[in-house]
Coordinates of C-alpha atoms and ligand atoms in Angstrom, one line a residue:
X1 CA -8.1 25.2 -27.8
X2 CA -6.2 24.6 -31.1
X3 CA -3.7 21.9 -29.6
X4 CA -3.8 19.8 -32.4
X5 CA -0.3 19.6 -34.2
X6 CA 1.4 21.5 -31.8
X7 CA 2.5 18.7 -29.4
X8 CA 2.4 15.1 -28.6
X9 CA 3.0 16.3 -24.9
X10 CA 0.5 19.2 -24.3
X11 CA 0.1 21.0 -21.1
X12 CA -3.1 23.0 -20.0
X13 CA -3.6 25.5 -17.0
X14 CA -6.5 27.1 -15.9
X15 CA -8.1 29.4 -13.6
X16 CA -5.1 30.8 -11.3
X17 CA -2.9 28.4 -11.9
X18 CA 0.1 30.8 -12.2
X19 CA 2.7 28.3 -10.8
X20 CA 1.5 25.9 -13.6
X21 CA 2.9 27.4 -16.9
X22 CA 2.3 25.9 -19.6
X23 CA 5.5 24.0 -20.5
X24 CA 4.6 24.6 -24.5
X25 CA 4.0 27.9 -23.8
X26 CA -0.2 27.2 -24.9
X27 CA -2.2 30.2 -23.4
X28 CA -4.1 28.9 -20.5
X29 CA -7.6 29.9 -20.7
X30 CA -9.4 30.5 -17.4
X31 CA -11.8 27.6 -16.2
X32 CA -14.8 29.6 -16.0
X33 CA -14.3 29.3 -20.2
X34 CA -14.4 25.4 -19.9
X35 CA -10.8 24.7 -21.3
X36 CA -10.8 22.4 -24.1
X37 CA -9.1 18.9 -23.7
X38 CA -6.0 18.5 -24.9
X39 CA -5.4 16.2 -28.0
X40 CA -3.6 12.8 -27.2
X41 CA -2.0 10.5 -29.5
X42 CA -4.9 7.9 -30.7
X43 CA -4.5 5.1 -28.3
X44 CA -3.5 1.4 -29.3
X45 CA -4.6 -0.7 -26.3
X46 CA -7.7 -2.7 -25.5
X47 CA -6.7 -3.2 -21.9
X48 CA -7.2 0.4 -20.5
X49 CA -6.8 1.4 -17.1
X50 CA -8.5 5.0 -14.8
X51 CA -6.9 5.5 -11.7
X52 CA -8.8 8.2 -9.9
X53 CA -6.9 9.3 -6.9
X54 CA -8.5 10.9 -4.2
X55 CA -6.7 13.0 -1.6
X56 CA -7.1 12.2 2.0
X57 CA -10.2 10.2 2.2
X58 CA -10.5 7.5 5.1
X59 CA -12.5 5.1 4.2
X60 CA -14.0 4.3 7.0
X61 CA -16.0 7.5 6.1
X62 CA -17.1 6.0 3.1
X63 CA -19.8 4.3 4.5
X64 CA -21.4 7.1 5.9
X65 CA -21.5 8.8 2.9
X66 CA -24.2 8.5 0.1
X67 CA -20.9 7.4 -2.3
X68 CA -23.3 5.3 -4.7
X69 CA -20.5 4.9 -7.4
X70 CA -17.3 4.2 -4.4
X71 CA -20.2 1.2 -3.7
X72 CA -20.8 -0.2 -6.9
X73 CA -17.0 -0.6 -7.0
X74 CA -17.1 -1.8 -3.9
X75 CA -19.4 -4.3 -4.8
X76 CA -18.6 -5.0 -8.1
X77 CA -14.7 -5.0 -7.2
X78 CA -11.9 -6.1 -5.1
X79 CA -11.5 -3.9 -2.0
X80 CA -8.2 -4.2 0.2
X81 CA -8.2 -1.9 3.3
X82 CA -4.5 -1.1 4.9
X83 CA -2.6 1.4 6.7
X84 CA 0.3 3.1 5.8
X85 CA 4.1 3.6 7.5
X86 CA 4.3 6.4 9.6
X87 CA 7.7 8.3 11.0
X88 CA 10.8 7.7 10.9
X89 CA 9.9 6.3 7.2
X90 CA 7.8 8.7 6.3
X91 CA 4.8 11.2 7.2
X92 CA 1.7 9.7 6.4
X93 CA 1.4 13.2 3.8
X94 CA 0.2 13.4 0.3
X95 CA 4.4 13.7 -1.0
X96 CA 5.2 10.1 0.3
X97 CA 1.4 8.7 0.1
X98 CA 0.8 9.9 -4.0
X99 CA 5.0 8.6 -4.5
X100 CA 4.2 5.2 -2.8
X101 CA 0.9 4.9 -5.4
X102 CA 2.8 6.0 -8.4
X103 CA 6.2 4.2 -8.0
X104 CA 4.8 1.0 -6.5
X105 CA 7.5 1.4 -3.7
X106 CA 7.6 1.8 0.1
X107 CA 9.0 5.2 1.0
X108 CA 12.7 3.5 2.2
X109 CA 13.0 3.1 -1.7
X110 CA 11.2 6.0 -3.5
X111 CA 13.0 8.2 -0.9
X112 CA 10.1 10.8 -0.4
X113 CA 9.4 11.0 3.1
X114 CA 7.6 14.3 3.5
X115 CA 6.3 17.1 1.1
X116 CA 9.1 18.4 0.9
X117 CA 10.2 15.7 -1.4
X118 CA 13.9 15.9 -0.8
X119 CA 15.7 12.6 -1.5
X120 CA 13.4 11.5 -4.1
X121 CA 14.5 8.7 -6.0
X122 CA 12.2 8.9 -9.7
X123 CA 15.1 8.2 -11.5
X124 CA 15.8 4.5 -10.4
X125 CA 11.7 3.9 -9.3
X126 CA 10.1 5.7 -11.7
X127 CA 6.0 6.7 -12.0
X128 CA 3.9 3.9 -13.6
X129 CA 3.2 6.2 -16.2
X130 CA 7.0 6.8 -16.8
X131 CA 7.3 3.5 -16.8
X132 CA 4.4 2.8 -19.1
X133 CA 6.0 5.6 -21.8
X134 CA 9.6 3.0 -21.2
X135 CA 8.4 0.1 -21.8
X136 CA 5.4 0.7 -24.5
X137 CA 5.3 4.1 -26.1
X138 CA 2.7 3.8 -28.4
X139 CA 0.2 3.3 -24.5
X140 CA -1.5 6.5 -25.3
X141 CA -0.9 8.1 -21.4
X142 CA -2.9 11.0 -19.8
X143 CA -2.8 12.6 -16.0
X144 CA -5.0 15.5 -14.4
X145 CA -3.6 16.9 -10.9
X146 CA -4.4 20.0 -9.1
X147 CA -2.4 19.4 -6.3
X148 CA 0.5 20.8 -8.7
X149 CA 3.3 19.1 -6.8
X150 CA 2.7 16.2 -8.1
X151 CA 3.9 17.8 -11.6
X152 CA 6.6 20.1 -10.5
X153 CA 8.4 16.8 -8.3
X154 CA 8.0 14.9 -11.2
X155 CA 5.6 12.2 -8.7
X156 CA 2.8 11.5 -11.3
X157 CA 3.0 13.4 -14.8
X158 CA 6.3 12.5 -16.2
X159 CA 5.7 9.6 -19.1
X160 CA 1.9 11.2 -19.7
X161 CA 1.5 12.5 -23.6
X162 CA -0.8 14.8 -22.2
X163 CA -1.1 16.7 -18.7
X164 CA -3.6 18.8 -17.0
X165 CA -1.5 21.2 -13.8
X166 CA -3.9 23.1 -12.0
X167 CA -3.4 25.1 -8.4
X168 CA -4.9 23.6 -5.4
X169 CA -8.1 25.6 -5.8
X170 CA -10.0 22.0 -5.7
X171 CA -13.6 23.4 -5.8
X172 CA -12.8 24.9 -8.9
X173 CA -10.3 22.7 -10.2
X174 CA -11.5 19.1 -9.4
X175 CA -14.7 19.9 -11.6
X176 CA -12.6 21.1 -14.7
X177 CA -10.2 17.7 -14.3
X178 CA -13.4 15.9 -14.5
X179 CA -14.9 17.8 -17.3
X180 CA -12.3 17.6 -19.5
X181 CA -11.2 14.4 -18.4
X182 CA -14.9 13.4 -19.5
X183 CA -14.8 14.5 -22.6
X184 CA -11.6 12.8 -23.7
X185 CA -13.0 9.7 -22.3
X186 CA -16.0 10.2 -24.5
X187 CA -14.4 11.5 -27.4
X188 CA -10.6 10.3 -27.6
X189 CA -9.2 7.2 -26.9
X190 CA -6.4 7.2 -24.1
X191 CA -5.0 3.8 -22.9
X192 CA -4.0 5.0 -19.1
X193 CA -5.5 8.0 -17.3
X194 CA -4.2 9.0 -13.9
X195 CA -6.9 11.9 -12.3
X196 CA -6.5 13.2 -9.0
X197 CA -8.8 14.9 -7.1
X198 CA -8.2 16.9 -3.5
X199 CA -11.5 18.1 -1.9
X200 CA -11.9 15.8 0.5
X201 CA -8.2 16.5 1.8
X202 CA -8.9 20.0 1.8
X203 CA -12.5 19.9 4.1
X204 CA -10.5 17.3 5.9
X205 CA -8.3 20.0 7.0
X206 CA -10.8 22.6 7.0
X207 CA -13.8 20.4 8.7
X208 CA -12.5 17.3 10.2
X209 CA -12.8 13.5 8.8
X210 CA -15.9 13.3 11.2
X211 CA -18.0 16.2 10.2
X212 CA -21.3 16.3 8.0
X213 CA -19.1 18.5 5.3
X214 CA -16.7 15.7 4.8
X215 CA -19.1 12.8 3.7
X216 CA -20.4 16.2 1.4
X217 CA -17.3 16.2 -0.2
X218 CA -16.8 12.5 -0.3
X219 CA -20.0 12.8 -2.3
X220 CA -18.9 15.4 -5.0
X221 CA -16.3 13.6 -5.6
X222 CA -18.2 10.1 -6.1
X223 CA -20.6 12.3 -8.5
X224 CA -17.0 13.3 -10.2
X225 CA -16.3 9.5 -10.2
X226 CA -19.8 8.7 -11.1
X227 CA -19.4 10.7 -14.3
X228 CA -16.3 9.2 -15.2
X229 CA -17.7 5.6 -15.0
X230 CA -20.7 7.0 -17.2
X231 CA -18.2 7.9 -20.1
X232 CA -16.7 5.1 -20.1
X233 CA -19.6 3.2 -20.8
X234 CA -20.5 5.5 -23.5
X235 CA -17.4 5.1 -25.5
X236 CA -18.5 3.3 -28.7
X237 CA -16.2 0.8 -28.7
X238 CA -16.8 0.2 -24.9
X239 CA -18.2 -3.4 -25.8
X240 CA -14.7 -4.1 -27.4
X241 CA -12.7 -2.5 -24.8
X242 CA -11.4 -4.1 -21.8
X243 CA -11.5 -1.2 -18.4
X244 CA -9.9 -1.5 -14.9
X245 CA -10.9 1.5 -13.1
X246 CA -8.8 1.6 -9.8
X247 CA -9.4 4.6 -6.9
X248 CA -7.0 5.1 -4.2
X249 CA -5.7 7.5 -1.4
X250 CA -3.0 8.6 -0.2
X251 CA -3.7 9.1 3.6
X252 CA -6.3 9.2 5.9
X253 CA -7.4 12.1 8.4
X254 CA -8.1 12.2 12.0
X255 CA -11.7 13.1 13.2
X256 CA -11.1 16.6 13.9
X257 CA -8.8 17.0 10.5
X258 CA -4.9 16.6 9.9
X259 CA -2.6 13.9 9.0
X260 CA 1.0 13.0 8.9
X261 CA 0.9 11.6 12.0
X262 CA 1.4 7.7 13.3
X263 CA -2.2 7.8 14.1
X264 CA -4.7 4.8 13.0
X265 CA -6.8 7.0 11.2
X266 CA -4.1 8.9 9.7
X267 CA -3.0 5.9 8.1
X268 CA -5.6 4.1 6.8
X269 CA -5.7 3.6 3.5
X270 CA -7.1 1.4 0.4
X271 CA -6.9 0.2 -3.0
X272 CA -10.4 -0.3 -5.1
X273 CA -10.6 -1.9 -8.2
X274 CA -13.0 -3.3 -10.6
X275 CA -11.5 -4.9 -14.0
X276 CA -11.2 -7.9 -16.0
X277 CA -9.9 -10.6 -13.4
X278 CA -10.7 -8.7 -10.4
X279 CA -12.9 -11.1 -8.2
X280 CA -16.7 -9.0 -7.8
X281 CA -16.9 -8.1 -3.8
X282 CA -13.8 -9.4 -2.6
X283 CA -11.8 -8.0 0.5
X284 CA -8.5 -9.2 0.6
X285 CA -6.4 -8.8 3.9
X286 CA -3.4 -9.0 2.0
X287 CA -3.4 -6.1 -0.2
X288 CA -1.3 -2.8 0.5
X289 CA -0.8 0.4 -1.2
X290 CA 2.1 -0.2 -3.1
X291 CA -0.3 -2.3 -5.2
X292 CA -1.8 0.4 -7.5
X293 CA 1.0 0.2 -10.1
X294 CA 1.1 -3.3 -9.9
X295 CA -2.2 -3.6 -10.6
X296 CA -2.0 -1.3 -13.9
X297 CA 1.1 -3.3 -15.1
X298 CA -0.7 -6.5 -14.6
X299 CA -4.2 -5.7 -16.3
X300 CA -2.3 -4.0 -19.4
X301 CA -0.7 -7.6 -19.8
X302 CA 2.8 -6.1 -18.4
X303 CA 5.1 -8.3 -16.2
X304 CA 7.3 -6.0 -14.5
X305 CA 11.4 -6.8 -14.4
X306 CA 12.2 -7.9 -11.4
X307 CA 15.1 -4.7 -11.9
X308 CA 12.4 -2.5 -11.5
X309 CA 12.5 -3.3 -7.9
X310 CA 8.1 -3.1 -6.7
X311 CA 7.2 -4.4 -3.4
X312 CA 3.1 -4.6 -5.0
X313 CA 2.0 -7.5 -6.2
X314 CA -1.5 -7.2 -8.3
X315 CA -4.8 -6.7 -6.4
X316 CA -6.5 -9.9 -7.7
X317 CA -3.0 -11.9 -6.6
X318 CA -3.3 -13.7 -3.4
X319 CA -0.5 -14.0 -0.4
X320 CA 0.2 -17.5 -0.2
X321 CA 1.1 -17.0 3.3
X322 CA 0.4 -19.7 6.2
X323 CA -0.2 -17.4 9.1
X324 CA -3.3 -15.4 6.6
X325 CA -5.1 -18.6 7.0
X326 CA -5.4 -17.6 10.9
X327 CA -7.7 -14.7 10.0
X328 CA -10.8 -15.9 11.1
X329 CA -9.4 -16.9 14.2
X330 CA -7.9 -13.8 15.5
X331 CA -9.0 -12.6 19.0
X332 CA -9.5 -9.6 20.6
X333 CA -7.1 -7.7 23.4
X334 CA -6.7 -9.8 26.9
X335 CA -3.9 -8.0 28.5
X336 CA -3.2 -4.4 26.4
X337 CA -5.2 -1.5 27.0
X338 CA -4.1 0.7 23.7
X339 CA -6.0 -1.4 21.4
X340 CA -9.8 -1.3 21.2
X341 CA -11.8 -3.8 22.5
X342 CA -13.3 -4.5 18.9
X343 CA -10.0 -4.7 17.1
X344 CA -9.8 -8.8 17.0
X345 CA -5.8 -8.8 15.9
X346 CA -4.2 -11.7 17.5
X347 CA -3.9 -15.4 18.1
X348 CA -0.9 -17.3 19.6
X349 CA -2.0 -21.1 18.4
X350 CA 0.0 -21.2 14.8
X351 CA -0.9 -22.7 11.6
X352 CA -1.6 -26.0 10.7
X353 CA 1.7 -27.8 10.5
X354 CA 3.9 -24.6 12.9
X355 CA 4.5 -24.7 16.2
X356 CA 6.3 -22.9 19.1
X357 CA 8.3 -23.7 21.4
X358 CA 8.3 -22.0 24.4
X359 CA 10.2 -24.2 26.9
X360 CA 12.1 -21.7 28.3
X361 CA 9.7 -18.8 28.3
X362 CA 9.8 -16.8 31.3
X363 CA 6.5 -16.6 32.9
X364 CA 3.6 -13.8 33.4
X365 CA 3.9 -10.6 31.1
X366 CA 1.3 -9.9 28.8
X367 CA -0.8 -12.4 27.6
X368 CA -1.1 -11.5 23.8
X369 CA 2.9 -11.3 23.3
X370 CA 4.0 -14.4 25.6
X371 CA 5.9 -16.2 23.2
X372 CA 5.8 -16.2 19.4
X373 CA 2.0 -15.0 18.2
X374 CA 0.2 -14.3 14.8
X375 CA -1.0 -10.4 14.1
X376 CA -2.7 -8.1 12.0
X377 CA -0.7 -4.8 11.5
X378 CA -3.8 -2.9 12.6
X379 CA -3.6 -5.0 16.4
X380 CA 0.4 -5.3 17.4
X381 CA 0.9 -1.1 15.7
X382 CA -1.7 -0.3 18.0
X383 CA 0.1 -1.9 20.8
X384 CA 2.0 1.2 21.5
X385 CA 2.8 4.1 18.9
X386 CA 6.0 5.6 18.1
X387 CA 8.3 2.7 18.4
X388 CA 8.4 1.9 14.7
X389 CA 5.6 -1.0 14.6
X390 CA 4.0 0.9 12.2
X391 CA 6.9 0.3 9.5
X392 CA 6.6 -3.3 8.8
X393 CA 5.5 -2.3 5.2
X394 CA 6.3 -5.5 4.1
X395 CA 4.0 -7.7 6.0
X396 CA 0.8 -8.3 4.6
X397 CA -2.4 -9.5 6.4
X398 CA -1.7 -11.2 9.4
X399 CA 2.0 -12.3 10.4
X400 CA 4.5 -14.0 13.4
X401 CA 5.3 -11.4 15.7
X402 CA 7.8 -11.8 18.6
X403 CA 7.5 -8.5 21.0
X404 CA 9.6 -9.0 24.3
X405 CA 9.1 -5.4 24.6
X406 CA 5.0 -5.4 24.9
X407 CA 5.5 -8.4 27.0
X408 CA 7.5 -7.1 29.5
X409 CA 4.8 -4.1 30.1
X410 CA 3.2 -6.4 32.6
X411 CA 4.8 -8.2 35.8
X412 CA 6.7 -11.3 34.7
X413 CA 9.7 -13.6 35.7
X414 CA 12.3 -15.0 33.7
X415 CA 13.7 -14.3 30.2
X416 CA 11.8 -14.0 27.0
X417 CA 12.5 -17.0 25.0
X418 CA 10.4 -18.1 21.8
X419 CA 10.7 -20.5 19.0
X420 CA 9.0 -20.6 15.9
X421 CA 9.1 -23.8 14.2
X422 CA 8.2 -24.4 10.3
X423 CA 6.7 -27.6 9.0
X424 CA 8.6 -30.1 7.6
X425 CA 9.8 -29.7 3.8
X426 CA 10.4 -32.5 1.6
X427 CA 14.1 -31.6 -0.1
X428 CA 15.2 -35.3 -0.9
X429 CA 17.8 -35.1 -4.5
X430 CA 17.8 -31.2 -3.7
X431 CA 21.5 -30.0 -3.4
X432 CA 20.1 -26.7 -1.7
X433 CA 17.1 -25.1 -0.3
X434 CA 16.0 -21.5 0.1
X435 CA 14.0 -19.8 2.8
X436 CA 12.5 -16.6 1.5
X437 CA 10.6 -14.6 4.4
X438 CA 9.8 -10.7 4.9
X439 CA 11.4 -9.5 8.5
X440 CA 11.5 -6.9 10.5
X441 CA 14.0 -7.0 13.6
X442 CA 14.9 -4.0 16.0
X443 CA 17.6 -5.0 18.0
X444 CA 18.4 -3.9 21.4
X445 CA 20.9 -4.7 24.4
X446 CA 21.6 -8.7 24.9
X447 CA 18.7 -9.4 22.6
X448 CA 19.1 -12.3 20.1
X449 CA 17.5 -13.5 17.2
X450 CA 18.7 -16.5 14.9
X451 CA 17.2 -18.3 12.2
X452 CA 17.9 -22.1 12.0
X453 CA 17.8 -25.4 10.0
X454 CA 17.4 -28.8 10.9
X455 CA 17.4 -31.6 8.6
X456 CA 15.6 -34.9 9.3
X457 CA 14.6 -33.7 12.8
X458 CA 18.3 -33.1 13.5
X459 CA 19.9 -30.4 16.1
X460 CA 19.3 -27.3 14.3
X461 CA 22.1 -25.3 13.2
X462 CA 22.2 -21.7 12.7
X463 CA 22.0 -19.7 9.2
X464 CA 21.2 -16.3 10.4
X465 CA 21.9 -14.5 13.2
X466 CA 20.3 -10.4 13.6
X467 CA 22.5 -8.2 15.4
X468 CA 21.2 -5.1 14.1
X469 CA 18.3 -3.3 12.6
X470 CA 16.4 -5.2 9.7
X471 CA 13.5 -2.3 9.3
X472 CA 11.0 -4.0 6.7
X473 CA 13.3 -6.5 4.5
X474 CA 13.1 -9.5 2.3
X475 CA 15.4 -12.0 3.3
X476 CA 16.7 -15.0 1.0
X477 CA 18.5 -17.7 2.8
X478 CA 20.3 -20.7 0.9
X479 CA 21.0 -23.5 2.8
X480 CA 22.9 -26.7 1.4
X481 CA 21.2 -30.0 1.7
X482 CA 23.7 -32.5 3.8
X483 CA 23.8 -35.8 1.7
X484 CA 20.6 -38.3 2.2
X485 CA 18.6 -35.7 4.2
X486 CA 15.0 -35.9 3.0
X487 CA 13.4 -32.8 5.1
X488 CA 14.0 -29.6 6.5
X489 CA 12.5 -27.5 9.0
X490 CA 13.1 -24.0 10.1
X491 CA 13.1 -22.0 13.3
X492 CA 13.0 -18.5 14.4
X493 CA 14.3 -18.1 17.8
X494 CA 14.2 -15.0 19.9
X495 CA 15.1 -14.3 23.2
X496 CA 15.3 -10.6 25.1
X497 CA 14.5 -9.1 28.3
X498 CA 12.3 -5.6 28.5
X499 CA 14.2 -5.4 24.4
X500 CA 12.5 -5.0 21.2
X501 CA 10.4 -7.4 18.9
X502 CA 10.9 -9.5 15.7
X503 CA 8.2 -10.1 12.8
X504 CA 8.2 -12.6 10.2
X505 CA 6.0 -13.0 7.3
X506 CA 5.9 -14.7 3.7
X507 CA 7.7 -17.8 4.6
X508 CA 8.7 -19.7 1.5
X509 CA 10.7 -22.8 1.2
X510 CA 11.9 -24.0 -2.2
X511 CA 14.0 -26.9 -2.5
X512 CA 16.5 -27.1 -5.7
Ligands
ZN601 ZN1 -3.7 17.1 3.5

């Protein structure tokens, strides 16, 4: 196909992809004819970056498949496992799932919480290949989609010099993406690709996440992958060239096939990458899907503006959170019978250096939530579903959770009433210190939650109080130093009935 000249921004269609008109009015040819790549603009960059995007793959199922190419990643990379919001933020569908990827945003900011894409926000948190064309136009950019939505909302393709659209025909369309994909990896030289493929979303629906047909299609798509990976390698400047390849998904599926809902395996997700930096078989408990665009940012040398707004942070960057360091020491379920035996989620002895007070804790209750105690998202969301557990975004790993509400699901006396005290921090000359923590607080009836300081082990005085909702929210709390104090600790102090819960994660203290 003669595209040379015509356009720096050329668009192909292919085989039935009537809803995806060529924008420069290029014939499409069909895909039986093996459409010709489109020309991009000669590339400038020696950090290069392949996202490969695959629709609705759990990865859980990964591991049953044969998948040799997902494995050498897997091996050869960093793998962070998560799971993703659920309603009222958004469905756990491909609209908010492929937006969260692209943008590097939760939902509450990129605005798409269901296919319909209504209250998108692009314009203010742009695609990271919209982004990329911003902020260095000579990035020779590329995307292949055939779920054409992600075109026509303006989710992925806006920013790319060149752009394959096809209809959702995946068995067709998938193996044209990677054919001409392949041979401008072989015989151009683009800077970012973005490919997508949706196969295993569509036998997902069709078969179920759990059936034989579904690790089949997990393994077209590694063979898709597979030959990616192999032209790569083959480019002649390949020795010179510096690659991250990064695959992720958008959503999982449930056994019998389907997704949207607040189900575990509806929402599990990951991000996989292997690059320069990126730590050989690492699997990081900290790393969430709003990662992906940081992670291309950061391996093209790129330091987003803090005006750009993400919530990722790059895949080979570590939470310096306390309560992550409990990890190894979670336990399994005593007291809750929603959570599976095998999920071990929870501890209530805090880090080195934390403690909590619980004085005046009522007695009895459930066990796992009797005062302040330390989580994974996976163990207190699978407490009980549907009361909005699952939207603590923001957290990452494992993180303080105060849950008056799971506690009172088993006979108790007296009020709930927890305190969670921070270690000392040294803030001698400092005229001010600030405490920067993630929270989520839902906020019911009598219910209170305060955050106070208390300098040189003095009564603590209140900064914060919560009287409403705080779904998913950095805080930033500035606190002057009184004269001659040399410390500072915090506290988190909840109290409730049969109420609501409180999370806290990413504390931070920074005297100045
Ligand atoms: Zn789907």
């Amino acid at each position: 196909m003669p595209n040379t000249g015509i356009s720096r921004r050329t668009v192909l269609a292919a085989a039935g992809a009537t809803a995806a008109v060529a924008a420069t009015g290029i014939a499409t040819a069909p895909a039986a004819t093996a459409a010709a790549a489109p020309t991009l603009p000669n590339g400038t960059s020696k950090d290069k970056v392949l996202v490969v995007g695959m629709d609705g793959l759990r990865y859980d199922r990964i591991d049953a498949a044969k998948a040799p190419h997902l494995k050498s990643l897997m091996t050869n990379g960093t793998y962070g496992r998560s799971l993703l919001y659920a309603n009222p933020m958004a469905a756990t569908s491909s609209g908010p799932g492929w937006s969260t990827i692209s943008t590097g945003v939760w939902p509450d900011k990129h605005g798409v919480k269901d296919n319909t894409f209504a209250g998108k926000n692009y314009g203010r948190y742009p695609g990271f290949l919209a982004r990329l064309h911003q902020v260095r136009p000579e990035l020779s950019l590329f995307a292949a989609v055939d779920w054409p939505e992600l075109d026509t909302h303006g989710t992925v393709t806006p920013g790319a010099d060149a752009k394959l659209v096809y209809n959702n025909d995946y068995v067709v369309n998938d193996l044209v993406i990677t054919d001409i994909t392949e041979d401008i990896l072989r015989n151009q030289n683009p800077d970012v690709l973005f490919v997508y493929f949706g196969e295993t979303d569509e036998i997902g629906h069709n078969n179920g996440a759990a059936s034989p047909r579904y690790l089949d299609a997990i393994d077209v798509q590694d063979g898709y992958l597979g030959r990616l990976l192999t032209a790569i390698k083959a480019r002649p400047a390949y020795a010179t060239e510096r690659w991250t390849v990064v695959v992720t998904t958008d959503h999982g599926h449930t056994d019998g096939g389907g997704h949207g809902g607040s189900s575990i395996e509806e929402r599990r997700t990951f991000v996989l990458a292997q690059g320069p930096g990126i730590v050989a078989g690492a699997r990081p408990i900290d790393t969430r899907l709003v990662d992906v665009a940081a992670t291309v940012f950061h391996q093209l040398g790129i330091t987003p503006d803090p005006s750009w707004g993400l919530d990722g942070k790059p895949i080979q960057q570590r939470s310096t959170d306390p309560f992550d360091s409990l990890y190894g020491s979670l336990t399994g379920r005593v007291d809750e019978t929603g959570i599976p035996a095998g999920v071990l989620g929870f501890t209530r002895t805090p880090p080195s250096g934390w403690s909590v007070v619980n004085n005046a804790m009522g007695t009895g209750g459930v066990t796992e939530w009797r005062g302040w105690s330390f989580a994974t998202d996976e163990f207190w969301s699978r407490s009980q579903r549907d009361q909005s557990r699952e939207l603590n975004v923001r957290a990452r790993g494992v993180f303080a959770v105060a849950d008056s509400d799971e506690w009172a699901d088993k006979t108790f006396s007296g009020p709930y009433d927890s305190t969670l005290v921070t270690p000392a921090y040294g803030v001698s000359g400092a005229s001010s210190v600030t405490l920067d923590f993630t929270t989520f607080y839902r906020q019911e009836g009598a219910q209170t939650a305060q955050v106070l300081a208390s300098f040189n082990g003095g009564t603590p005085t209140p900064v914060k109080s919560y009287t409403a909702d705080a779904v998913s929210q950095p805080q930033s709390l500035t606190v002057a130093v009184p004269a001659g104090a040399s410390s500072v600790s915090f506290r988190f102090r909840y109290t409730g009935a049969n109420n609501w819960y409180w999370t806290i994660d990413g504390v931070k203290v920074t005297a100045s």
